[in-house]
Amino acid sequence: MAGPLSGLRVVELQSRGPGPFGAMVLADLGADVVRVVRPEDVAPAAGAPAAGESGTERMIRGRRRIDLVTRGRRSVAVDLKHAGGLAAVLRLAGKADVLVEGFRPGVAERLGVGPDVCLERNPRLVYARITGWGQDGPYARTPGHDINYVALAGALDPLRRGDGPPAPPLNLLGDYGGGGMLLVVGVLSALFERSRSGRGQVVDTAMVDGVALLTTLFHGMRAEGLWSDEPGTNVLDLGAPFYNVYETADGRHVTVGCGEPQFYAELLDRLGLGDELLHRQADPAAWPEDRARLAAVFRSRRFEEWCELLEGTDTCFAPVLTLAEAPSHPHNVERGTFVEIDGVVQPSAAPRFGRTPAAPATPPAEAGGHTSEVLRDWGFGADEVGALLDAGAVVQAGRPSGPDQR
């Protein structure tokens, strides 16, 4: 696979949430990422329903689930509770540059694939752990999800509007921004350090830490008295008329973000509002009235009319697009921000590179679909692979289980 990380070998111990997203980014950038899944995640061979499975359950299982976050990497199914399966994963870790795991604290150690064991076998390994709460602290061993980590980090409360409850930004802030992306930063930093020291290390990525890091700006603004905990009164939380979301005549929405006076002046001129509001841009007391005036103007025309008038001008404007609309917007089309792979439209790889372009290479893999192939590529002999399959230590999708079914 092309890309700046071509040649990098990564083992991903399957988990939910941000770990697979971070592994997806590494794969997009060219790394050879191998997902280690559980045998029970592998669909039974055709004509072989799972034990106790009803007809309805089998029908549901047969529907393809398009999990784009697993794109670009091969999948092996291994039973970590089987001695042969555990030994196989440790052999993979011994050849890997990076291992990513997203279990709760202590689980990897109990399974026998903790950092001490893996680093003893491979001292150059970057062992990247990702959890919500981190490896220690009062919450460390409790379950949680994105919304919980964002709340505890102090980033959810500022997302309140009026008297309503905070509105979480989907799971983009905790799982992906403060989780998966921070994991990638940690992995690449550890690899850079290894290039000088020759030694791997453990990278502890906690989403609560990552989300807190993303709020650094606001802690500085609070210290200066420039940020209020009252929602809707600040520059970046829809308090300011010049940095806001406005409804159009047909119920759609558009955004303006013209914090600089010259851009605000251009917007006001195109809206026919003159200079009066510009002179009050730095006066928060005037913001509620000015927001109302801009809101009334934006409600006077339809969505497409505002796009025609303001797109491409010095007004810091953009329409609010749906997930379905975004891929076909001319700007995104020209940049190739979205691609179509195997009939599915999805975001392309990012960022861009001048010499070693990155791109999503393959659609999501079937769980366990590359077990035999990966093991052979990573140094297992054909007889070893066959023995592991026969023993049930590993599973190959589409292959009937049991001995002598190679």
Short mmCIF file of C-alpha atoms in Angstrom, two decimals:
data_model
loop_
_atom_site.label_atom_id
_atom_site.label_comp_id
_atom_site.label_asym_id
_atom_site.label_seq_id
_atom_site.Cartn_x
_atom_site.Cartn_y
_atom_site.Cartn_z
CA MET A 1 0.00 0.00 0.00
CA ALA A 2 1.26 3.51 -0.81
CA GLY A 3 1.42 6.25 1.80
CA PRO A 4 3.87 7.78 4.26
CA LEU A 5 3.51 4.84 6.69
CA SER A 6 4.09 2.15 4.05
CA GLY A 7 6.05 -0.71 5.61
CA LEU A 8 4.79 -0.05 9.15
CA ARG A 9 3.29 -3.17 10.75
CA VAL A 10 0.44 -2.70 13.21
CA VAL A 11 -1.54 -5.25 15.21
CA GLU A 12 -4.96 -4.03 16.38
CA LEU A 13 -6.61 -6.02 19.14
CA GLN A 14 -10.25 -5.49 18.30
CA SER A 15 -12.16 -3.16 20.57
CA ARG A 16 -15.03 -0.76 20.17
CA GLY A 17 -15.01 3.02 19.73
CA PRO A 18 -11.91 5.12 19.09
CA GLY A 19 -9.28 2.36 18.83
CA PRO A 20 -10.52 1.14 15.42
CA PHE A 21 -10.77 4.77 14.22
CA GLY A 22 -7.14 5.42 15.12
CA ALA A 23 -6.16 2.18 13.40
CA MET A 24 -8.17 3.26 10.34
CA VAL A 25 -6.17 6.48 10.13
CA LEU A 26 -2.89 4.53 10.33
CA ALA A 27 -4.13 2.21 7.58
CA ASP A 28 -5.23 5.15 5.43
CA LEU A 29 -1.68 6.49 5.72
CA GLY A 30 -0.27 3.24 4.39
CA ALA A 31 0.41 1.04 7.42
CA ASP A 32 -0.22 -2.72 7.21
CA VAL A 33 -2.80 -2.98 9.98
CA VAL A 34 -4.04 -6.41 11.04
CA ARG A 35 -7.24 -6.58 13.08
CA VAL A 36 -7.39 -9.40 15.61
CA VAL A 37 -11.06 -10.31 16.10
CA ARG A 38 -12.80 -12.99 18.15
CA PRO A 39 -13.85 -16.29 16.58
CA GLU A 40 -17.47 -15.56 17.48
CA ASP A 41 -17.31 -12.47 15.25
CA VAL A 42 -16.82 -14.67 12.20
CA ALA A 43 -20.00 -15.49 10.31
CA PRO A 44 -20.60 -19.27 10.15
CA ALA A 45 -19.85 -20.96 6.83
CA ALA A 46 -22.69 -20.96 4.32
CA GLY A 47 -25.35 -23.45 5.30
CA ALA A 48 -24.03 -23.77 8.84
CA PRO A 49 -26.23 -21.81 11.29
CA ALA A 50 -24.80 -21.02 14.69
CA ALA A 51 -25.85 -23.28 17.52
CA GLY A 52 -29.29 -22.30 18.81
CA GLU A 53 -29.73 -19.67 16.10
CA SER A 54 -33.30 -19.04 14.96
CA GLY A 55 -34.29 -18.40 11.37
CA THR A 56 -34.93 -14.73 12.14
CA GLU A 57 -31.55 -14.36 13.83
CA ARG A 58 -29.85 -15.95 10.88
CA MET A 59 -31.61 -13.59 8.49
CA ILE A 60 -30.49 -10.55 10.49
CA ARG A 61 -26.95 -11.86 10.69
CA GLY A 62 -26.88 -12.24 6.94
CA ARG A 63 -27.40 -8.53 6.35
CA ARG A 64 -24.14 -6.81 5.61
CA ARG A 65 -23.07 -4.16 8.11
CA ILE A 66 -21.01 -1.48 6.41
CA ASP A 67 -18.48 -0.59 9.11
CA LEU A 68 -16.32 1.92 7.25
CA VAL A 69 -14.12 2.46 10.28
CA THR A 70 -12.63 -1.00 9.67
CA ARG A 71 -11.58 -0.12 6.11
CA GLY A 72 -8.11 -0.65 4.74
CA ARG A 73 -6.94 -3.54 6.88
CA ARG A 74 -6.96 -7.31 6.97
CA SER A 75 -8.67 -9.33 9.66
CA VAL A 76 -7.63 -12.47 11.56
CA ALA A 77 -9.86 -14.36 13.98
CA VAL A 78 -8.00 -15.68 17.04
CA ASP A 79 -9.15 -17.31 20.26
CA LEU A 80 -6.96 -15.59 22.86
CA LYS A 81 -8.16 -18.08 25.49
CA HIS A 82 -6.65 -20.93 23.49
CA ALA A 83 -2.94 -21.46 24.14
CA GLY A 84 -2.23 -21.72 20.44
CA GLY A 85 -4.19 -18.57 19.69
CA LEU A 86 -2.42 -16.59 22.40
CA ALA A 87 0.95 -17.79 21.13
CA ALA A 88 0.02 -16.74 17.59
CA VAL A 89 -0.89 -13.18 18.67
CA LEU A 90 2.34 -12.89 20.67
CA ARG A 91 4.26 -13.93 17.55
CA LEU A 92 2.47 -11.19 15.61
CA ALA A 93 3.33 -8.68 18.35
CA GLY A 94 6.94 -9.83 18.14
CA LYS A 95 7.08 -8.77 14.49
CA ALA A 96 4.96 -5.61 14.77
CA ASP A 97 6.02 -1.99 15.04
CA VAL A 98 2.83 -0.99 16.85
CA LEU A 99 0.15 -2.79 18.85
CA VAL A 100 -3.15 -1.01 19.52
CA GLU A 101 -5.47 -2.24 22.28
CA GLY A 102 -8.63 -0.70 23.69
CA PHE A 103 -9.64 -3.03 26.53
CA ARG A 104 -10.51 -1.87 30.03
CA PRO A 105 -7.49 -1.62 32.34
CA GLY A 106 -6.17 -5.04 33.29
CA VAL A 107 -7.99 -7.02 30.59
CA ALA A 108 -5.02 -7.27 28.21
CA GLU A 109 -2.85 -8.46 31.10
CA ARG A 110 -5.38 -11.13 32.06
CA LEU A 111 -5.52 -12.33 28.46
CA GLY A 112 -1.74 -12.61 28.36
CA VAL A 113 -1.13 -9.81 25.83
CA GLY A 114 -0.28 -6.98 28.22
CA PRO A 115 2.57 -4.53 27.58
CA ASP A 116 5.13 -6.25 29.82
CA VAL A 117 4.81 -9.56 27.96
CA CYS A 118 4.79 -7.95 24.52
CA LEU A 119 7.68 -5.56 25.18
CA GLU A 120 9.76 -8.38 26.60
CA ARG A 121 9.37 -10.19 23.29
CA ASN A 122 9.76 -7.06 21.19
CA PRO A 123 11.57 -4.17 22.94
CA ARG A 124 11.01 -1.91 19.91
CA LEU A 125 7.24 -2.27 20.06
CA VAL A 126 5.06 0.81 20.51
CA TYR A 127 2.24 -0.50 22.71
CA ALA A 128 -0.66 1.95 22.30
CA ARG A 129 -3.50 1.71 24.79
CA ILE A 130 -6.72 3.67 24.48
CA THR A 131 -9.47 3.91 27.09
CA GLY A 132 -12.07 6.43 28.17
CA TRP A 133 -10.83 7.11 31.70
CA GLY A 134 -7.18 6.06 31.44
CA GLN A 135 -5.27 3.27 33.14
CA ASP A 136 -5.67 4.73 36.64
CA GLY A 137 -7.95 7.01 38.65
CA PRO A 138 -11.25 6.39 40.51
CA TYR A 139 -13.19 5.88 37.24
CA ALA A 140 -10.55 3.75 35.50
CA ARG A 141 -12.30 0.40 35.79
CA THR A 142 -15.85 1.66 35.29
CA PRO A 143 -17.65 1.51 31.92
CA GLY A 144 -18.33 4.66 29.95
CA HIS A 145 -18.89 6.17 26.53
CA ASP A 146 -18.03 9.35 24.64
CA ILE A 147 -20.74 11.42 26.30
CA ASN A 148 -19.40 10.55 29.77
CA TYR A 149 -15.78 11.44 28.98
CA VAL A 150 -16.78 14.74 27.36
CA ALA A 151 -18.90 15.57 30.42
CA LEU A 152 -16.16 14.87 32.97
CA ALA A 153 -13.58 16.84 30.98
CA GLY A 154 -15.75 19.97 31.21
CA ALA A 155 -16.42 20.14 27.48
CA LEU A 156 -20.11 19.16 27.49
CA ASP A 157 -21.47 21.94 29.71
CA PRO A 158 -20.47 24.75 27.29
CA LEU A 159 -22.61 23.07 24.64
CA ARG A 160 -25.83 24.13 26.39
CA ARG A 161 -28.21 26.45 24.60
CA GLY A 162 -30.64 28.49 26.66
CA ASP A 163 -32.41 26.45 29.32
CA GLY A 164 -32.00 23.17 27.45
CA PRO A 165 -29.53 20.41 28.27
CA PRO A 166 -26.09 20.23 26.65
CA ALA A 167 -26.14 18.84 23.10
CA PRO A 168 -23.29 16.36 22.52
CA PRO A 169 -21.50 16.78 19.15
CA LEU A 170 -22.31 13.17 18.21
CA ASN A 171 -19.27 11.12 19.31
CA LEU A 172 -16.79 13.26 17.42
CA LEU A 173 -15.28 15.06 20.39
CA GLY A 174 -14.45 12.16 22.71
CA ASP A 175 -14.19 8.99 20.65
CA TYR A 176 -12.52 10.51 17.62
CA GLY A 177 -11.04 13.96 18.37
CA GLY A 178 -9.83 13.36 21.91
CA GLY A 179 -9.46 9.61 21.43
CA GLY A 180 -8.56 8.12 18.06
CA MET A 181 -6.72 11.15 16.71
CA LEU A 182 -4.76 11.58 19.94
CA LEU A 183 -3.85 7.89 19.78
CA VAL A 184 -2.36 8.46 16.31
CA VAL A 185 -0.37 11.45 17.61
CA GLY A 186 0.95 9.30 20.45
CA VAL A 187 1.88 6.42 18.15
CA LEU A 188 3.72 8.65 15.68
CA SER A 189 5.51 10.47 18.50
CA ALA A 190 6.65 7.18 20.04
CA LEU A 191 7.85 5.96 16.63
CA PHE A 192 9.88 9.15 16.17
CA GLU A 193 11.44 8.73 19.61
CA ARG A 194 12.19 5.08 18.82
CA SER A 195 14.10 6.17 15.70
CA ARG A 196 16.61 7.78 18.07
CA SER A 197 16.56 5.49 21.11
CA GLY A 198 15.82 2.17 19.41
CA ARG A 199 13.29 1.39 22.14
CA GLY A 200 9.52 1.11 22.16
CA GLN A 201 7.23 2.21 24.98
CA VAL A 202 3.65 2.26 26.23
CA VAL A 203 1.37 5.08 25.01
CA ASP A 204 -1.58 5.65 27.37
CA THR A 205 -4.34 7.52 25.53
CA ALA A 206 -7.35 8.46 27.64
CA MET A 207 -10.29 10.21 26.05
CA VAL A 208 -10.95 12.30 29.13
CA ASP A 209 -7.38 13.62 28.84
CA GLY A 210 -7.73 14.24 25.11
CA VAL A 211 -11.01 16.12 25.44
CA ALA A 212 -9.58 18.21 28.27
CA LEU A 213 -6.62 19.05 26.02
CA LEU A 214 -9.03 20.29 23.36
CA THR A 215 -10.50 22.80 25.84
CA THR A 216 -7.14 24.54 26.49
CA LEU A 217 -8.22 27.72 24.68
CA PHE A 218 -11.26 28.17 26.89
CA HIS A 219 -9.36 27.76 30.15
CA GLY A 220 -7.10 30.57 29.01
CA MET A 221 -10.07 32.75 28.07
CA ARG A 222 -11.73 32.10 31.45
CA ALA A 223 -8.55 33.12 33.24
CA GLU A 224 -8.67 36.45 31.40
CA GLY A 225 -12.38 36.96 32.07
CA LEU A 226 -13.17 36.53 28.39
CA TRP A 227 -15.33 33.42 28.75
CA SER A 228 -18.55 33.06 30.72
CA ASP A 229 -20.07 29.79 31.94
CA GLU A 230 -23.47 31.19 30.94
CA PRO A 231 -24.32 29.49 27.62
CA GLY A 232 -24.91 31.56 24.53
CA THR A 233 -23.02 34.63 25.73
CA ASN A 234 -19.58 33.96 24.26
CA VAL A 235 -17.97 34.43 20.86
CA LEU A 236 -17.82 30.72 20.00
CA ASP A 237 -21.09 29.43 21.53
CA LEU A 238 -23.61 31.32 19.33
CA GLY A 239 -23.55 34.36 21.56
CA ALA A 240 -22.03 36.62 18.90
CA PRO A 241 -24.08 37.77 15.87
CA PHE A 242 -21.01 37.55 13.61
CA TYR A 243 -20.23 33.91 14.54
CA ASN A 244 -23.50 32.07 14.37
CA VAL A 245 -25.98 29.76 12.65
CA TYR A 246 -29.03 31.32 11.02
CA GLU A 247 -32.27 29.84 9.72
CA THR A 248 -33.37 30.61 6.17
CA ALA A 249 -36.85 31.15 4.79
CA ASP A 250 -37.24 27.51 3.83
CA GLY A 251 -36.14 26.09 7.18
CA ARG A 252 -32.52 25.37 6.19
CA HIS A 253 -29.50 26.86 7.95
CA VAL A 254 -26.35 28.75 7.04
CA THR A 255 -23.27 29.75 9.02
CA VAL A 256 -21.24 32.94 9.30
CA GLY A 257 -17.93 33.17 11.14
CA CYS A 258 -16.65 36.66 10.40
CA GLY A 259 -14.85 37.58 13.61
CA GLU A 260 -12.51 39.99 11.81
CA PRO A 261 -14.00 43.49 11.25
CA GLN A 262 -13.29 43.52 7.50
CA PHE A 263 -15.21 40.28 6.97
CA TYR A 264 -18.08 41.42 9.20
CA ALA A 265 -18.23 44.69 7.27
CA GLU A 266 -18.50 42.75 3.99
CA LEU A 267 -21.31 40.60 5.39
CA LEU A 268 -23.27 43.55 6.73
CA ASP A 269 -22.92 45.38 3.42
CA ARG A 270 -24.26 42.39 1.48
CA LEU A 271 -27.12 42.07 3.96
CA GLY A 272 -27.95 45.76 3.58
CA LEU A 273 -27.40 46.55 7.27
CA GLY A 274 -24.79 49.32 7.02
CA ASP A 275 -22.08 50.10 9.60
CA GLU A 276 -24.12 50.40 12.80
CA LEU A 277 -23.70 46.76 13.83
CA LEU A 278 -20.01 46.83 12.87
CA HIS A 279 -19.32 49.52 15.45
CA ARG A 280 -20.93 47.31 18.12
CA GLN A 281 -19.03 44.15 17.22
CA ALA A 282 -16.91 44.30 20.39
CA ASP A 283 -19.87 45.09 22.67
CA PRO A 284 -21.41 41.85 24.06
CA ALA A 285 -24.31 43.86 25.50
CA ALA A 286 -25.45 44.63 21.96
CA TRP A 287 -25.11 41.09 20.68
CA PRO A 288 -28.66 39.83 21.49
CA GLU A 289 -30.26 42.67 19.57
CA ASP A 290 -27.84 42.34 16.67
CA ARG A 291 -28.37 38.57 16.48
CA ALA A 292 -32.09 39.18 16.18
CA ARG A 293 -31.55 41.65 13.34
CA LEU A 294 -29.35 39.26 11.40
CA ALA A 295 -31.76 36.40 12.06
CA ALA A 296 -34.63 38.39 10.59
CA VAL A 297 -32.63 39.15 7.45
CA PHE A 298 -31.56 35.52 6.94
CA ARG A 299 -35.16 34.37 7.34
CA SER A 300 -36.14 36.64 4.44
CA ARG A 301 -34.53 34.49 1.73
CA ARG A 302 -34.28 30.84 0.85
CA PHE A 303 -31.23 28.67 1.44
CA GLU A 304 -30.17 28.56 -2.22
CA GLU A 305 -30.51 32.33 -2.54
CA TRP A 306 -28.09 32.89 0.33
CA CYS A 307 -25.64 30.41 -1.15
CA GLU A 308 -25.76 32.24 -4.47
CA LEU A 309 -25.23 35.61 -2.79
CA LEU A 310 -22.56 34.74 -0.22
CA GLU A 311 -20.58 31.69 -1.32
CA GLY A 312 -17.11 32.65 -2.54
CA THR A 313 -17.21 36.10 -0.92
CA ASP A 314 -15.16 37.56 1.96
CA THR A 315 -17.96 36.93 4.46
CA CYS A 316 -16.75 33.68 6.09
CA PHE A 317 -19.90 31.90 4.96
CA ALA A 318 -20.82 28.24 4.45
CA PRO A 319 -24.13 26.42 4.11
CA VAL A 320 -25.10 23.76 6.65
CA LEU A 321 -25.08 20.57 4.58
CA THR A 322 -26.43 17.16 5.43
CA LEU A 323 -24.24 14.05 5.36
CA ALA A 324 -25.91 13.19 2.05
CA GLU A 325 -25.23 16.62 0.52
CA ALA A 326 -21.62 17.17 1.60
CA PRO A 327 -19.96 14.76 -0.88
CA SER A 328 -21.50 16.52 -3.89
CA HIS A 329 -20.67 20.11 -2.93
CA PRO A 330 -18.37 21.57 -5.62
CA HIS A 331 -15.58 22.39 -3.17
CA ASN A 332 -15.52 18.87 -1.75
CA VAL A 333 -15.75 17.38 -5.24
CA GLU A 334 -12.78 19.36 -6.55
CA ARG A 335 -10.61 18.45 -3.55
CA GLY A 336 -11.67 14.83 -3.52
CA THR A 337 -12.71 15.14 0.11
CA PHE A 338 -15.00 12.15 -0.37
CA VAL A 339 -14.42 9.02 -2.43
CA GLU A 340 -16.53 6.07 -3.52
CA ILE A 341 -15.14 2.61 -2.72
CA ASP A 342 -17.02 -0.57 -3.50
CA GLY A 343 -20.16 1.47 -4.11
CA VAL A 344 -20.03 3.30 -0.77
CA VAL A 345 -19.37 7.05 -0.56
CA GLN A 346 -17.05 7.89 2.35
CA PRO A 347 -14.47 10.46 3.50
CA SER A 348 -11.10 10.17 1.82
CA ALA A 349 -7.78 9.90 3.66
CA ALA A 350 -6.35 13.02 5.27
CA PRO A 351 -4.04 14.89 5.42
CA ARG A 352 -2.54 15.20 1.94
CA PHE A 353 1.09 14.37 1.13
CA GLY A 354 3.16 15.65 -1.79
CA ARG A 355 5.31 12.57 -2.48
CA THR A 356 3.56 9.69 -0.74
CA PRO A 357 -0.18 10.12 -1.22
CA ALA A 358 -2.44 8.26 1.17
CA ALA A 359 -5.81 6.78 0.31
CA PRO A 360 -8.32 4.27 1.69
CA ALA A 361 -7.18 1.13 -0.13
CA THR A 362 -9.87 -1.45 0.46
CA PRO A 363 -13.45 -1.67 1.75
CA PRO A 364 -14.12 -3.12 5.21
CA ALA A 365 -12.91 -6.69 5.56
CA GLU A 366 -15.00 -9.65 6.64
CA ALA A 367 -14.12 -10.66 10.20
CA GLY A 368 -11.54 -13.41 9.96
CA GLY A 369 -11.40 -13.16 6.18
CA HIS A 370 -7.60 -13.00 6.00
CA THR A 371 -6.57 -15.28 8.85
CA SER A 372 -4.55 -17.77 6.81
CA GLU A 373 -3.14 -15.13 4.48
CA VAL A 374 -1.93 -12.85 7.29
CA LEU A 375 -0.34 -15.62 9.30
CA ARG A 376 1.61 -16.80 6.27
CA ASP A 377 2.66 -13.23 5.41
CA TRP A 378 3.88 -12.70 8.97
CA GLY A 379 6.08 -15.79 8.98
CA PHE A 380 3.90 -18.78 9.87
CA GLY A 381 4.46 -21.93 7.84
CA ALA A 382 1.62 -23.60 5.98
CA ASP A 383 1.66 -26.57 8.39
CA GLU A 384 1.55 -24.22 11.39
CA VAL A 385 -1.43 -22.36 9.96
CA GLY A 386 -3.24 -25.62 9.27
CA ALA A 387 -2.59 -26.90 12.79
CA LEU A 388 -3.91 -23.69 14.33
CA LEU A 389 -7.06 -23.89 12.19
CA ASP A 390 -7.64 -27.54 13.05
CA ALA A 391 -7.20 -26.86 16.76
CA GLY A 392 -9.69 -23.98 16.71
CA ALA A 393 -7.01 -21.55 17.91
CA VAL A 394 -7.68 -19.40 14.84
CA VAL A 395 -10.65 -19.26 12.45
CA GLN A 396 -10.76 -18.55 8.74
CA ALA A 397 -14.03 -17.06 7.47
CA GLY A 398 -15.73 -19.32 4.96
CA ARG A 399 -13.90 -22.42 6.14
CA PRO A 400 -15.91 -25.07 7.98
CA SER A 401 -14.65 -25.52 11.52
CA GLY A 402 -12.98 -28.65 12.81
CA PRO A 403 -9.97 -30.76 11.85
CA ASP A 404 -9.12 -31.89 8.34
CA GLN A 405 -11.13 -29.10 6.69
CA ARG A 406 -8.24 -27.24 5.12
#
